[in-house]
mmCIF file of C-alpha atoms and ligand atoms in Angstrom:
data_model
loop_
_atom_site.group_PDB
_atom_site.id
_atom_site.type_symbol
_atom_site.label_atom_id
_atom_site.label_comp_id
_atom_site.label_asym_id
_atom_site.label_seq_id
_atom_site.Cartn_x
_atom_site.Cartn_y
_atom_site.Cartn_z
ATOM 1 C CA UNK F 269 -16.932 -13.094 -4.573
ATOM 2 C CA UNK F 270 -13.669 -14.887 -4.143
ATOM 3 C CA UNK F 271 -11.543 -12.633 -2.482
ATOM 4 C CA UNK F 272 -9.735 -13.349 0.888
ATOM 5 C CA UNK F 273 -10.065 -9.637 1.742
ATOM 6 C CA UNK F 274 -13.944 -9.104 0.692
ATOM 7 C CA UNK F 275 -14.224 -12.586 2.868
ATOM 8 C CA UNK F 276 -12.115 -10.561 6.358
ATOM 9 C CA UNK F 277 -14.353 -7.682 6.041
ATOM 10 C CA UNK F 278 -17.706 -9.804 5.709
ATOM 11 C CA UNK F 279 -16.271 -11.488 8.884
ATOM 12 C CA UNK F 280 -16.118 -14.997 7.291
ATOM 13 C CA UNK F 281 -12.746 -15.370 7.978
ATOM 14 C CA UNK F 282 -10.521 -13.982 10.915
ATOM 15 C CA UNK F 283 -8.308 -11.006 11.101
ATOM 16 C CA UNK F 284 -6.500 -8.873 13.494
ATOM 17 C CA UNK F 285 -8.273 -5.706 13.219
ATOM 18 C CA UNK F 286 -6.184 -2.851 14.021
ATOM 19 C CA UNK F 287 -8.961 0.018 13.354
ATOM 20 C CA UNK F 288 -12.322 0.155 11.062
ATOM 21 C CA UNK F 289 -14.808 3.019 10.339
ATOM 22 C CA UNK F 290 -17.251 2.554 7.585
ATOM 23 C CA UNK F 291 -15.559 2.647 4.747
ATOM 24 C CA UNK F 292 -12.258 1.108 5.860
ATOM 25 C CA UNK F 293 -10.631 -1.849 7.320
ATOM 26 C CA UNK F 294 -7.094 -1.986 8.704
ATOM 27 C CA UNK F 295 -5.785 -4.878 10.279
ATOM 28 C CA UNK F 296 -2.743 -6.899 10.544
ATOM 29 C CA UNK F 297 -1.172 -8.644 7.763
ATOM 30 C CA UNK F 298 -0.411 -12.410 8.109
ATOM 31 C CA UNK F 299 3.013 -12.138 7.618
ATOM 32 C CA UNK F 300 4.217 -9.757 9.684
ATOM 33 C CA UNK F 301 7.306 -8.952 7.587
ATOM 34 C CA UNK F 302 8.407 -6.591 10.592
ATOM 35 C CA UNK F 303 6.398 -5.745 13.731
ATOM 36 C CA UNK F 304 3.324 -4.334 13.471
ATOM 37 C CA UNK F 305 3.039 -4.728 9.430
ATOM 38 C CA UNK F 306 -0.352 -3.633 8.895
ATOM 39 C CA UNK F 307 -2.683 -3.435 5.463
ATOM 40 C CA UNK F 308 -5.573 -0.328 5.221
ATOM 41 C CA UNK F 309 -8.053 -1.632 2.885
ATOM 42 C CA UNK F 310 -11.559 0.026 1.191
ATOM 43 C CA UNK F 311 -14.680 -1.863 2.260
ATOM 44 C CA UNK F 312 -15.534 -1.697 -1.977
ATOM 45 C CA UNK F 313 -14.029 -4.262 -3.689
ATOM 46 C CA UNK F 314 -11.232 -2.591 -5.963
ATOM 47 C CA UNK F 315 -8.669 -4.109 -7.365
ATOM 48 C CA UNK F 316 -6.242 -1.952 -7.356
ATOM 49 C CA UNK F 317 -4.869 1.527 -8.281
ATOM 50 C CA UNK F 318 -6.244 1.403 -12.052
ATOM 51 C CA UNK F 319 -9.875 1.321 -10.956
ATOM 52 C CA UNK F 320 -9.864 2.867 -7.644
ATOM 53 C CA UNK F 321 -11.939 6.282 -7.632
ATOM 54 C CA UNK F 322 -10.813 9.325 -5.533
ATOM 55 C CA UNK F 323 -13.239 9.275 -2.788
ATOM 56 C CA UNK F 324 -12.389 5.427 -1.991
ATOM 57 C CA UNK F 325 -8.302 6.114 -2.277
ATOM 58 C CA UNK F 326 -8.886 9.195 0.046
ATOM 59 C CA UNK F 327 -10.750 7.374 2.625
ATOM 60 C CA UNK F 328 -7.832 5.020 2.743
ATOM 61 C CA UNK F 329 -5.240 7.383 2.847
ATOM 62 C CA UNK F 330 -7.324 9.423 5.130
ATOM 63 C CA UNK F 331 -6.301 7.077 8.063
ATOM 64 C CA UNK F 332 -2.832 6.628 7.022
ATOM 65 C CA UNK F 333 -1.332 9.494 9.316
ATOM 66 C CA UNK F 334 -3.288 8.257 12.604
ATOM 67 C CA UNK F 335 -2.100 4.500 11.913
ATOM 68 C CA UNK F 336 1.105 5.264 11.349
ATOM 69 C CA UNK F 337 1.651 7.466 14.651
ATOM 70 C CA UNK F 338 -0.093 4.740 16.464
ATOM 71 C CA UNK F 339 2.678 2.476 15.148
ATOM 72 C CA UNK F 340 5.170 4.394 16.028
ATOM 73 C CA UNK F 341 4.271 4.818 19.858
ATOM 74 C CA UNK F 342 3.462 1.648 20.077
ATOM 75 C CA UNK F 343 6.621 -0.267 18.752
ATOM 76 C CA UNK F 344 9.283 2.869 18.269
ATOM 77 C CA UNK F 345 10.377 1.608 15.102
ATOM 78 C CA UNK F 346 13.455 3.778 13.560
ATOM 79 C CA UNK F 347 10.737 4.765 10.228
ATOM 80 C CA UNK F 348 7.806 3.687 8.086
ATOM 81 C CA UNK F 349 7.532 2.387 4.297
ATOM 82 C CA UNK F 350 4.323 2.549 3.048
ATOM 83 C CA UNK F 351 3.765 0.275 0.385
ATOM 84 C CA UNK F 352 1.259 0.130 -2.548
ATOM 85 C CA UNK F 353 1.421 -2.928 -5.157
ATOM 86 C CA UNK F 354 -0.704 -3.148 -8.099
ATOM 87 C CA UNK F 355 -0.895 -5.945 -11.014
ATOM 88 C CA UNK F 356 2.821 -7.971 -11.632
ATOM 89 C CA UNK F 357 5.552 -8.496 -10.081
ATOM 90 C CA UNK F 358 3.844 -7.656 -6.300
ATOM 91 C CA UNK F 359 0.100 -7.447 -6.392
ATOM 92 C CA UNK F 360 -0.795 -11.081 -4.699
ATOM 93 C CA UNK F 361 -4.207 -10.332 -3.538
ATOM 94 C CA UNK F 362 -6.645 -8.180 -6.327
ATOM 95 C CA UNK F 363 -7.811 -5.990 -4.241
ATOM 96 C CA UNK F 364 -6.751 -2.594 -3.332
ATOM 97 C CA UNK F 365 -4.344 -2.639 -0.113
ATOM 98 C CA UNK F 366 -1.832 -0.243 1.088
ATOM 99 C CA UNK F 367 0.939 -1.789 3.487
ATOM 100 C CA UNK F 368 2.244 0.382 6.824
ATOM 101 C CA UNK F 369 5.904 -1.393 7.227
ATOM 102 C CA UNK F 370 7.211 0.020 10.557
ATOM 103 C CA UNK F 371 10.937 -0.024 10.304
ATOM 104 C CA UNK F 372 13.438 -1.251 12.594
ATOM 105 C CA UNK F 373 17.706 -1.867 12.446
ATOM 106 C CA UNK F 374 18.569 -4.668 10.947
ATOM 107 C CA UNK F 375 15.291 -6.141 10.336
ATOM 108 C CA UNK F 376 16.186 -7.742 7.164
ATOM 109 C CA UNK F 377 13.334 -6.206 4.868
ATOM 110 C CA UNK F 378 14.468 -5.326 1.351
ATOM 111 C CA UNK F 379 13.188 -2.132 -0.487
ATOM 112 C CA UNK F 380 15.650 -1.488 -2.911
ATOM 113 C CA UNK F 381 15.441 1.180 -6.026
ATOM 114 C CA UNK F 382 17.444 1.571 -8.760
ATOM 115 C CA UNK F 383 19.274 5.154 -9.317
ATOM 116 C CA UNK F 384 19.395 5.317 -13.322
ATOM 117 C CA UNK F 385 20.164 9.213 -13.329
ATOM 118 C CA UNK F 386 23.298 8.983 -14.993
ATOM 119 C CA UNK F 387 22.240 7.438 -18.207
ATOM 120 C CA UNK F 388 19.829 9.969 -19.148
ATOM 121 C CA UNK F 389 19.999 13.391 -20.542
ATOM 122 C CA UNK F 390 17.537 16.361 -20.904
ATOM 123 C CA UNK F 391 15.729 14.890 -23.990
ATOM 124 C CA UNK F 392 14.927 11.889 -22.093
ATOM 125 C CA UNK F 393 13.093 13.295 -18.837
ATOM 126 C CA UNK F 394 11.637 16.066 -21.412
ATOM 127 C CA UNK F 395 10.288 12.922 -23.837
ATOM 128 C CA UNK F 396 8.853 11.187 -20.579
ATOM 129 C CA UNK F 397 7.106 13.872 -19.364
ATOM 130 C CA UNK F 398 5.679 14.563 -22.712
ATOM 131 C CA UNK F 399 4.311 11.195 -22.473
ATOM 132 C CA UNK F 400 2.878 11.391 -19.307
ATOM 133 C CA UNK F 401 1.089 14.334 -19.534
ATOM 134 C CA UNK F 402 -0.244 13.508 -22.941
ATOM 135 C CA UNK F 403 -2.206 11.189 -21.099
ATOM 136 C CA UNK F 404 -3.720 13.106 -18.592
HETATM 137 P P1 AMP J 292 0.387 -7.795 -1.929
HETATM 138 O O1 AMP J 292 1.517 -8.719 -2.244
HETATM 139 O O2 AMP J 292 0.776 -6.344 -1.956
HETATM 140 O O3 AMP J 292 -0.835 -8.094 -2.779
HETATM 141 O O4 AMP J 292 0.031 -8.055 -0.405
HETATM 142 C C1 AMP J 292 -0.966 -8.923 0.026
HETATM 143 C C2 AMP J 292 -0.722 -9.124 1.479
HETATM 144 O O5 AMP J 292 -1.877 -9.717 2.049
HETATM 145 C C3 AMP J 292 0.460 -10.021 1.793
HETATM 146 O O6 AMP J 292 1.442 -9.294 2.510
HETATM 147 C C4 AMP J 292 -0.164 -11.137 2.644
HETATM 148 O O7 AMP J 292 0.644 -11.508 3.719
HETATM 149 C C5 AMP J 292 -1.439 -10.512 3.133
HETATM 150 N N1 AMP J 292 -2.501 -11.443 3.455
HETATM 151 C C6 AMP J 292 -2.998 -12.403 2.660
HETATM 152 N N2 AMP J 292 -3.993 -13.068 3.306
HETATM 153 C C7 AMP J 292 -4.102 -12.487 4.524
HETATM 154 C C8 AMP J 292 -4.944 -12.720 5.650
HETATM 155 N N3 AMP J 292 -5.883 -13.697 5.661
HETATM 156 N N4 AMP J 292 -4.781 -11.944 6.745
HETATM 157 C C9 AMP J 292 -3.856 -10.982 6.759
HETATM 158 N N5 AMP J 292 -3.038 -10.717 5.727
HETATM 159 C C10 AMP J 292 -3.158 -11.461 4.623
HETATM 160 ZN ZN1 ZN J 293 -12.388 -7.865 -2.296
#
């Protein structure tokens, strides 16, 4: 399969591994947008959040708290974004990866969200969660 990821855990092509057990790789990512940036990935190839099953997302999310803390003593970073693209405008590698972004002042990373709450009334949260849960 081509997929750079599938490719890191078959050991065909280099990574620095951060922790594995058998269901889960983490390691560093290439670009080390801040120190210590690290990716948590499934073993299964899954592309991302639409096909994932439960068992695979909580096996990645299982090590989340351990990596994190172990980020956090080693580099004392000011706080954590953890960071979970899938499909346009972010997803750049198809298959399922959560980032660990340890924080630090003024280290130039952009997260930005929109606050919209004064546009809406009632009706519209009540319409959207109408929709939402219609589909559950
Ligand atoms: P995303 O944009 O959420 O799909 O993130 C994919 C991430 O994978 C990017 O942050 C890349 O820097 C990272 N990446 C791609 N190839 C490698 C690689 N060979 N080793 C480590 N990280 C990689
Ligand atoms: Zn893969």
């Amino acid at each position: 399969m081509d997929c750079i990821f599938c490719k890191i855990i078959a050991g065909e092509i280099p990574s620095y591994k951060v922790y594995e057990d058998d269901n889960v790789l983490a390691f560093l990512d290439i670009t080390q947008g801040t120190k210590g940036h690290t990716l948590i990935i499934p073993k299964k190839h899954i592309k991302n959040v639409y096909e994932i099953d439960e068992e695979t997302i909580f096996n990645v999310f299982k090590v989340v708290p351990m990596i994190s803390k172990a980020l956090k003593k080693a580099f004392n970073p000011i706080g954590l974004n953890i960071i979970n693209n899938n499909d346009q405008p972010h997803q750049s590698v198809f298959h399922f990866h959560i980032h660990l972004i340890p924080r630090y002042e003024d280290d130039g990373m952009i997260l930005s969200t929109i606050n919209n709450y004064d546009k809406y009334e009632p009706t519209y949260f009540n319409n959207l969660i109408t929709k939402i849960t219609n589909e559950m």
